[in-house]
Each structure stands twice: as C-alpha cells, then as structure tokens.
C-alpha cells in the first residue's frame, strides 16, 4: 500500500477512502488527486474489495472543491493539466469494476460535487450542501461538472447551479435525483455501510456488467449504448452467477453467488 498523507484508506470487503485535509475542507489539490489515483489502482487490483465508500474527514465538508489557493497560482497550461488530472481521477472511479458510494457530509462543492457524481450512488447527511460555485471565482467546473451534472439532473437545473453558482441542500438534491438517500448526519457512515452490504449481497459479476452498461449511457450515443447493453447482457450468460440466479428463482430459493 502506498504512503498517503491526505487520505485514510481502510481496506476490507467494504473499503473506506476518507479524504483527510479538514483544515482546507478537504479541498482537492494535485497531491490529493495523485494519492487518490494511486489508491484506486490498489483497489482495482484487490479482488477482495467489493464496494468502495468515499467520504470526507470531519463534520464540515465532503470536499469543498478543487484547491482555490493552488489554482490562484497556476498558469494556463497548469490549469489545463490540473483539469486533465481531475478528469482522469473521475474516469478511474467510473471505470472501477465495483460499486462506489459517496457518503457526503457537509459541503460537496465544485470538484467535490464532481467527485460525488463520478460515484455510482450518493448518500447525503442532512447537513450536506451541493453546488458548482466556480462561476463566483471566474471559473467553470473543471472536473466534469458541465457534463455529468446535466446528465444527472437535466439541463435546466444544471444551468441553474453552474451559471448562478448557488448551493442546494440535501433535501433539494434528493428531490432533484442528484442523491439517492438523505440520512441523519450522525448516521451517515452506518447508513452508507448498510447500503454497501445490500450491494455485496448481489452478484459482483452482474454488478460489473450493469455498471459498465450504465456508464455507456454517459459516454456513448444511444444506439451504441443499446448495442453495448446487448453485449454486456450476453456476457452475463458466460458467468456462473447467471446460471445460479435463474436456477435459484425456478427452485424458489436464495441464490449463492460465486461473483463470476
Ligand atoms: N480550496 C482551498 N481552500 C479551501 C477551499 C477550497 N476549495 N474551501 C475552503 N477552503 C479553506 C478556507 O480557505 C479556510 O482556510 P483558512 O482557515 O486557512 O482560512 C478553510 O478551508 C475553512 O473555510 P471557510 O473559513 O471559508 O469556512 P466557511 O464555513 O466560512 O465557508 C465554504 C465554507 C462556503 C465551503 C467556503 O469555504 C467556500 O466557499 N469554499 C470554496 C468553495 C468553492 O468555491 N469551491 C469550488 C472550487 S473551484 C473548483 O472546484 C474547480 C473545479 O471544478 C475543478
């Protein structure tokens, strides 16, 4: 395992990755992003990990955005490189074969909301606040927000958040379909672990195909995405879990997954 200065990584069947820079409200600088990228590589290589939870240290923030102090010093080319680095991180999360859940405590702003949106599911504490406030800094979202937000909440609401730079609370984010569940803030991790346990009870092999096909709806035109789904559906027929799952239904019993 690589040395981590800004992250706490607790490995297990349900692994927990905590961004740990509470003094800067867990803002993402180059070092944090590079550490996350390295950790995700370890997660991908570890077949025993079934679900990854991403959260922020402390009570106040999940992630309050990309690091503004660092960005204030960047040249145009460094700004471009920083955006590329952030985009690669978000894609690495989306490309993980296992489900990833964001457990959002406090602020998820700018790069923080972009990070949450790269995850499969978002659980929010009631104190969570969401927004893309980059416009107030003379910037725009740079880690995927202009694309992923509209995909999740539609153009009207994406324009509202990105062009006005306003924040919404957890209840509104849930009504908009941006988050899956709002829970009491002191139960956030417990509730997120419960959700992770439900995912672990599914076929890991089928989840992997589902995740890849869902991602295709974001990266592909509809026709190509529908064709991708056909291939992914077909692939599940090569796995032991499809035989077990369909047989268990016919035999009126619970399936015993082999996750392959
Ligand atoms: N980058 C760097 N430092 C940050 C930060 C950020 N995004 N957000 C907060 N901090 C730091 C503050 O500078 C402050 O540090 P000091 O104690 O050393 O002064 C500390 O965290 C606590 O923050 P505040 O005192 O501001 O706390 P608050 O409770 O008064 O306000 C807040 C909280 C509303 C979240 C406010 O901190 C804020 O507006 N933060 C910036 C949010 C933002 O604009 N995010 C988007 C960044 S741009 C981006 O993300 C681009 C992209 O897409 C790639």
Short mmCIF file of C-alpha atoms and ligand atoms in Angstrom, two decimals:
data_model
loop_
_atom_site.label_atom_id
_atom_site.label_comp_id
_atom_site.label_asym_id
_atom_site.label_seq_id
_atom_site.Cartn_x
_atom_site.Cartn_y
_atom_site.Cartn_z
CA UNK A 1 0.00 0.00 0.00
CA UNK A 2 1.31 3.42 -0.96
CA UNK A 3 2.06 6.09 1.66
CA UNK A 4 -0.85 8.54 1.97
CA UNK A 5 -0.60 11.99 3.53
CA UNK A 6 -4.05 13.29 2.67
CA UNK A 7 -6.14 10.15 2.67
CA UNK A 8 -7.13 7.46 5.11
CA UNK A 9 -7.71 4.15 3.37
CA UNK A 10 -9.35 1.36 5.35
CA UNK A 11 -9.41 -1.78 3.29
CA UNK A 12 -11.92 -4.63 3.58
CA UNK A 13 -14.81 -6.15 1.65
CA UNK A 14 -16.35 -2.70 2.08
CA UNK A 15 -13.40 -0.32 1.81
CA UNK A 16 -13.49 3.27 3.04
CA UNK A 17 -11.49 6.06 1.43
CA UNK A 18 -11.54 9.25 3.50
CA UNK A 19 -10.18 12.49 2.09
CA UNK A 20 -8.35 13.89 5.07
CA UNK A 21 -7.49 17.59 4.71
CA UNK A 22 -10.10 19.02 7.07
CA UNK A 23 -8.22 22.33 7.53
CA UNK A 24 -8.90 23.12 3.87
CA UNK A 25 -12.34 21.46 3.98
CA UNK A 26 -10.77 18.50 2.12
CA UNK A 27 -10.08 20.59 -1.00
CA UNK A 28 -8.51 18.65 -3.86
CA UNK A 29 -5.00 19.75 -4.74
CA UNK A 30 -2.64 17.91 -7.08
CA UNK A 31 -1.23 15.77 -4.26
CA UNK A 32 -4.65 14.64 -3.02
CA UNK A 33 -5.71 13.73 -6.56
CA UNK A 34 -2.49 11.80 -7.19
CA UNK A 35 -2.86 9.91 -3.92
CA UNK A 36 -6.46 9.06 -4.81
CA UNK A 37 -5.40 7.85 -8.25
CA UNK A 38 -2.76 5.56 -6.72
CA UNK A 39 -5.22 4.24 -4.14
CA UNK A 40 -7.79 3.47 -6.81
CA UNK A 41 -5.16 1.42 -8.62
CA UNK A 42 -4.71 -0.64 -5.42
CA UNK A 43 -8.49 -1.01 -5.13
CA UNK A 44 -8.76 -2.22 -8.72
CA UNK A 45 -6.02 -4.82 -8.14
CA UNK A 46 -7.55 -6.15 -4.92
CA UNK A 47 -10.16 -8.75 -5.83
CA UNK A 48 -11.38 -8.98 -2.22
CA UNK A 49 -12.80 -5.43 -2.24
CA UNK A 50 -16.49 -5.50 -3.20
CA UNK A 51 -17.63 -1.91 -2.57
CA UNK A 52 -15.74 1.36 -2.11
CA UNK A 53 -17.13 4.22 0.01
CA UNK A 54 -15.64 7.68 -0.50
CA UNK A 55 -16.09 10.31 2.19
CA UNK A 56 -14.53 13.44 3.68
CA UNK A 57 -12.91 13.80 7.10
CA UNK A 58 -14.56 16.00 9.72
CA UNK A 59 -18.08 17.30 10.14
CA UNK A 60 -17.97 20.25 7.81
CA UNK A 61 -17.16 19.02 4.33
CA UNK A 62 -17.12 16.10 1.98
CA UNK A 63 -14.89 18.13 -0.38
CA UNK A 64 -15.24 21.93 -0.74
CA UNK A 65 -13.84 21.85 -4.27
CA UNK A 66 -10.57 21.96 -6.09
CA UNK A 67 -7.91 23.85 -4.12
CA UNK A 68 -8.53 27.53 -4.81
CA UNK A 69 -5.23 28.75 -3.34
CA UNK A 70 -3.33 26.34 -5.61
CA UNK A 71 -5.39 27.40 -8.65
CA UNK A 72 -4.71 31.09 -7.96
CA UNK A 73 -1.03 30.43 -8.78
CA UNK A 74 -1.49 28.28 -11.89
CA UNK A 75 -0.50 29.23 -15.42
CA UNK A 76 -2.95 28.47 -18.25
CA UNK A 77 -1.08 25.28 -19.14
CA UNK A 78 -1.00 24.21 -15.47
CA UNK A 79 -4.75 24.86 -15.29
CA UNK A 80 -5.27 22.58 -18.27
CA UNK A 81 -3.05 19.87 -16.75
CA UNK A 82 -4.92 20.16 -13.42
CA UNK A 83 -8.23 19.68 -15.21
CA UNK A 84 -6.85 16.62 -17.03
CA UNK A 85 -5.62 15.15 -13.77
CA UNK A 86 -9.04 15.64 -12.16
CA UNK A 87 -10.84 14.17 -15.18
CA UNK A 88 -8.63 11.08 -15.12
CA UNK A 89 -9.44 10.56 -11.44
CA UNK A 90 -13.19 10.78 -12.10
CA UNK A 91 -12.87 8.34 -15.00
CA UNK A 92 -10.81 5.95 -12.85
CA UNK A 93 -13.67 5.92 -10.34
CA UNK A 94 -16.23 5.29 -13.06
CA UNK A 95 -14.06 2.54 -14.55
CA UNK A 96 -13.71 0.63 -11.27
CA UNK A 97 -15.48 -2.72 -11.68
CA UNK A 98 -17.08 -2.45 -8.22
CA UNK A 99 -19.80 -0.06 -6.99
CA UNK A 100 -18.58 3.19 -5.44
CA UNK A 101 -20.73 5.15 -2.97
CA UNK A 102 -20.12 8.77 -1.99
CA UNK A 103 -21.03 9.47 1.65
CA UNK A 104 -21.49 13.24 1.65
CA UNK A 105 -21.13 15.09 4.93
CA UNK A 106 -21.31 18.91 4.71
CA UNK A 107 -20.14 20.74 1.61
CA UNK A 108 -19.79 18.98 -1.75
CA UNK A 109 -18.87 21.91 -3.93
CA UNK A 110 -17.14 22.27 -7.29
CA UNK A 111 -14.67 19.39 -7.60
CA UNK A 112 -16.38 17.86 -4.55
CA UNK A 113 -19.72 17.55 -6.30
CA UNK A 114 -17.89 16.36 -9.41
CA UNK A 115 -16.23 13.65 -7.31
CA UNK A 116 -19.57 12.59 -5.83
CA UNK A 117 -21.10 12.43 -9.32
CA UNK A 118 -18.35 10.10 -10.52
CA UNK A 119 -19.56 7.63 -7.87
CA UNK A 120 -22.44 5.23 -8.54
CA UNK A 121 -24.59 6.22 -5.60
CA UNK A 122 -24.67 9.26 -3.32
CA UNK A 123 -25.84 9.16 0.29
CA UNK A 124 -26.10 12.57 1.93
CA UNK A 125 -26.22 13.64 5.56
CA UNK A 126 -28.97 16.16 6.25
CA UNK A 127 -26.27 18.83 6.66
CA UNK A 128 -24.96 18.27 3.09
CA UNK A 129 -24.81 21.20 0.66
CA UNK A 130 -24.22 20.80 -3.06
CA UNK A 131 -23.13 23.28 -5.69
CA UNK A 132 -20.91 24.24 -8.59
CA UNK A 133 -19.80 27.70 -7.37
CA UNK A 134 -16.87 28.06 -9.82
CA UNK A 135 -18.61 30.94 -11.62
CA UNK A 136 -18.08 33.03 -8.46
CA UNK A 137 -14.32 32.55 -8.90
CA UNK A 138 -14.31 33.49 -12.58
CA UNK A 139 -14.02 29.78 -13.42
CA UNK A 140 -16.20 26.97 -14.67
CA UNK A 141 -16.41 23.37 -13.43
CA UNK A 142 -13.21 21.61 -14.49
CA UNK A 143 -13.55 18.01 -13.30
CA UNK A 144 -16.57 17.01 -15.39
CA UNK A 145 -19.40 19.05 -13.87
CA UNK A 146 -20.60 20.70 -17.08
CA UNK A 147 -21.30 17.23 -18.49
CA UNK A 148 -22.15 14.97 -15.55
CA UNK A 149 -24.46 17.39 -13.76
CA UNK A 150 -26.78 17.84 -16.74
CA UNK A 151 -26.73 14.09 -17.24
CA UNK A 152 -27.92 13.59 -13.66
CA UNK A 153 -30.38 16.45 -13.12
CA UNK A 154 -31.22 17.77 -16.60
CA UNK A 155 -30.19 20.94 -18.40
CA UNK A 156 -32.41 23.45 -16.56
CA UNK A 157 -31.13 22.54 -13.12
CA UNK A 158 -27.54 22.11 -14.29
CA UNK A 159 -27.64 25.63 -15.78
CA UNK A 160 -29.11 26.95 -12.54
CA UNK A 161 -26.29 25.52 -10.43
CA UNK A 162 -23.44 26.24 -12.86
CA UNK A 163 -24.50 29.69 -14.08
CA UNK A 164 -25.80 31.09 -10.78
CA UNK A 165 -23.28 29.29 -8.57
CA UNK A 166 -25.91 28.70 -5.88
CA UNK A 167 -25.93 25.87 -3.37
CA UNK A 168 -28.78 23.44 -2.73
CA UNK A 169 -29.43 21.49 0.45
CA UNK A 170 -29.62 17.72 0.82
CA UNK A 171 -33.43 17.58 0.63
CA UNK A 172 -33.48 19.52 -2.64
CA UNK A 173 -30.62 17.40 -4.03
CA UNK A 174 -32.70 14.31 -3.28
CA UNK A 175 -35.81 15.81 -4.92
CA UNK A 176 -33.70 16.59 -7.99
CA UNK A 177 -32.45 13.00 -8.17
CA UNK A 178 -28.87 14.07 -7.54
CA UNK A 179 -28.58 12.00 -4.37
CA UNK A 180 -30.12 8.62 -3.63
CA UNK A 181 -30.83 9.00 0.06
CA UNK A 182 -30.71 11.61 2.82
CA UNK A 183 -29.94 10.32 6.30
CA UNK A 184 -29.30 11.87 9.67
CA UNK A 185 -25.75 13.25 9.66
CA UNK A 186 -24.53 11.18 12.61
CA UNK A 187 -25.76 8.00 10.91
CA UNK A 188 -24.16 8.76 7.55
CA UNK A 189 -21.44 6.11 7.57
CA UNK A 190 -23.61 3.46 9.22
CA UNK A 191 -26.38 4.00 6.65
CA UNK A 192 -23.87 4.01 3.79
CA UNK A 193 -22.39 0.74 5.04
CA UNK A 194 -25.91 -0.75 5.14
CA UNK A 195 -26.34 0.22 1.50
CA UNK A 196 -22.94 -1.28 0.68
CA UNK A 197 -23.99 -4.51 2.41
CA UNK A 198 -27.04 -4.68 0.11
CA UNK A 199 -24.72 -4.39 -2.89
CA UNK A 200 -22.45 -7.12 -1.55
CA UNK A 201 -25.47 -9.43 -1.44
CA UNK A 202 -25.78 -9.12 -5.25
CA UNK A 203 -23.75 -10.90 -7.92
CA UNK A 204 -20.48 -8.96 -8.27
CA UNK A 205 -20.19 -10.19 -11.86
CA UNK A 206 -23.64 -8.87 -12.81
CA UNK A 207 -22.98 -5.58 -10.97
CA UNK A 208 -19.82 -5.14 -13.01
CA UNK A 209 -21.72 -5.54 -16.30
CA UNK A 210 -24.52 -3.25 -15.07
CA UNK A 211 -22.02 -0.56 -14.11
CA UNK A 212 -20.24 -0.75 -17.48
CA UNK A 213 -23.55 -0.55 -19.37
CA UNK A 214 -24.80 2.37 -17.26
CA UNK A 215 -21.56 4.19 -17.96
CA UNK A 216 -22.14 3.66 -21.68
CA UNK A 217 -25.29 5.78 -21.38
CA UNK A 218 -22.99 8.67 -20.47
CA UNK A 219 -20.12 8.02 -22.88
CA UNK A 220 -21.96 6.74 -25.96
CA UNK A 221 -24.70 7.79 -28.34
CA UNK A 222 -27.96 5.98 -27.59
CA UNK A 223 -27.69 3.47 -30.43
CA UNK A 224 -24.13 2.47 -29.48
CA UNK A 225 -25.16 2.35 -25.82
CA UNK A 226 -28.04 0.00 -26.61
CA UNK A 227 -25.67 -2.25 -28.56
CA UNK A 228 -23.23 -2.14 -25.64
CA UNK A 229 -26.02 -3.31 -23.36
CA UNK A 230 -26.69 -6.29 -25.64
CA UNK A 231 -23.03 -7.36 -25.36
CA UNK A 232 -22.96 -6.84 -21.58
CA UNK A 233 -26.23 -8.78 -21.20
CA UNK A 234 -24.79 -11.56 -23.37
CA UNK A 235 -21.65 -11.60 -21.24
CA UNK A 236 -23.64 -12.34 -18.08
CA UNK A 237 -24.64 -15.64 -19.75
CA UNK A 238 -21.00 -16.73 -19.63
CA UNK A 239 -20.94 -16.41 -15.83
CA UNK A 240 -21.74 -18.93 -13.11
CA UNK A 241 -23.97 -16.39 -11.36
CA UNK A 242 -26.49 -16.22 -14.21
CA UNK A 243 -26.96 -20.00 -14.05
CA UNK A 244 -27.23 -19.88 -10.24
CA UNK A 245 -29.52 -16.81 -10.16
CA UNK A 246 -32.02 -18.10 -12.69
CA UNK A 247 -31.98 -21.65 -11.22
CA UNK A 248 -32.48 -20.33 -7.68
CA UNK A 249 -35.55 -18.42 -8.88
CA UNK A 250 -37.02 -21.53 -10.52
CA UNK A 251 -36.22 -23.62 -7.42
CA UNK A 252 -37.71 -20.91 -5.13
CA UNK A 253 -34.54 -20.44 -3.04
CA UNK A 254 -31.97 -17.72 -2.40
CA UNK A 255 -29.03 -17.71 -4.87
CA UNK A 256 -25.47 -18.40 -3.73
CA UNK A 257 -23.30 -16.12 -5.80
CA UNK A 258 -19.80 -17.02 -6.93
CA UNK A 259 -19.30 -13.50 -8.30
CA UNK A 260 -18.15 -14.76 -11.68
N1 LIG B 1 -9.77 25.42 -1.71
C1 LIG B 1 -8.85 25.76 -0.78
N2 LIG B 1 -9.16 26.03 0.48
C2 LIG B 1 -10.46 25.99 0.83
C3 LIG B 1 -11.47 25.66 -0.08
C4 LIG B 1 -11.07 25.35 -1.40
N3 LIG B 1 -11.96 24.96 -2.34
N4 LIG B 1 -12.66 25.71 0.54
C5 LIG B 1 -12.39 26.08 1.81
N5 LIG B 1 -11.08 26.24 1.99
C6 LIG B 1 -10.39 26.63 3.22
C7 LIG B 1 -10.59 28.10 3.52
O1 LIG B 1 -9.68 28.89 2.79
C8 LIG B 1 -10.34 28.13 5.01
O2 LIG B 1 -8.95 28.09 5.22
P1 LIG B 1 -8.28 29.01 6.40
O3 LIG B 1 -8.91 28.51 7.66
O4 LIG B 1 -6.83 28.70 6.29
O5 LIG B 1 -8.66 30.43 6.09
C9 LIG B 1 -10.89 26.79 5.47
O6 LIG B 1 -10.95 25.96 4.32
C10 LIG B 1 -12.30 26.89 6.05
O7 LIG B 1 -13.12 27.56 5.09
P2 LIG B 1 -14.00 28.86 5.46
O8 LIG B 1 -13.38 29.63 6.56
O9 LIG B 1 -14.27 29.57 4.19
O10 LIG B 1 -15.31 28.14 6.03
P3 LIG B 1 -16.80 28.68 5.98
O11 LIG B 1 -17.59 27.74 6.82
O12 LIG B 1 -16.86 30.13 6.31
O13 LIG B 1 -17.26 28.54 4.44
C11 LIG B 1 -17.46 27.40 2.34
C12 LIG B 1 -17.36 27.25 3.89
C13 LIG B 1 -18.79 28.06 1.98
C14 LIG B 1 -17.42 25.99 1.78
C15 LIG B 1 -16.28 28.24 1.83
O14 LIG B 1 -15.08 27.72 2.36
C16 LIG B 1 -16.17 28.25 0.33
O15 LIG B 1 -16.90 28.95 -0.33
N6 LIG B 1 -15.20 27.46 -0.22
C17 LIG B 1 -14.94 27.44 -1.63
C18 LIG B 1 -16.00 26.65 -2.37
C19 LIG B 1 -15.72 26.69 -3.86
O16 LIG B 1 -15.75 27.74 -4.48
N7 LIG B 1 -15.46 25.50 -4.45
C20 LIG B 1 -15.18 25.39 -5.86
C21 LIG B 1 -13.69 25.43 -6.07
S1 LIG B 1 -13.28 25.57 -7.77
C22 LIG B 1 -13.37 24.01 -8.39
O17 LIG B 1 -13.71 23.07 -7.71
C23 LIG B 1 -12.99 23.88 -9.84
C24 LIG B 1 -13.19 22.54 -10.43
O18 LIG B 1 -14.29 22.13 -10.74
C25 LIG B 1 -12.04 21.72 -10.78
#
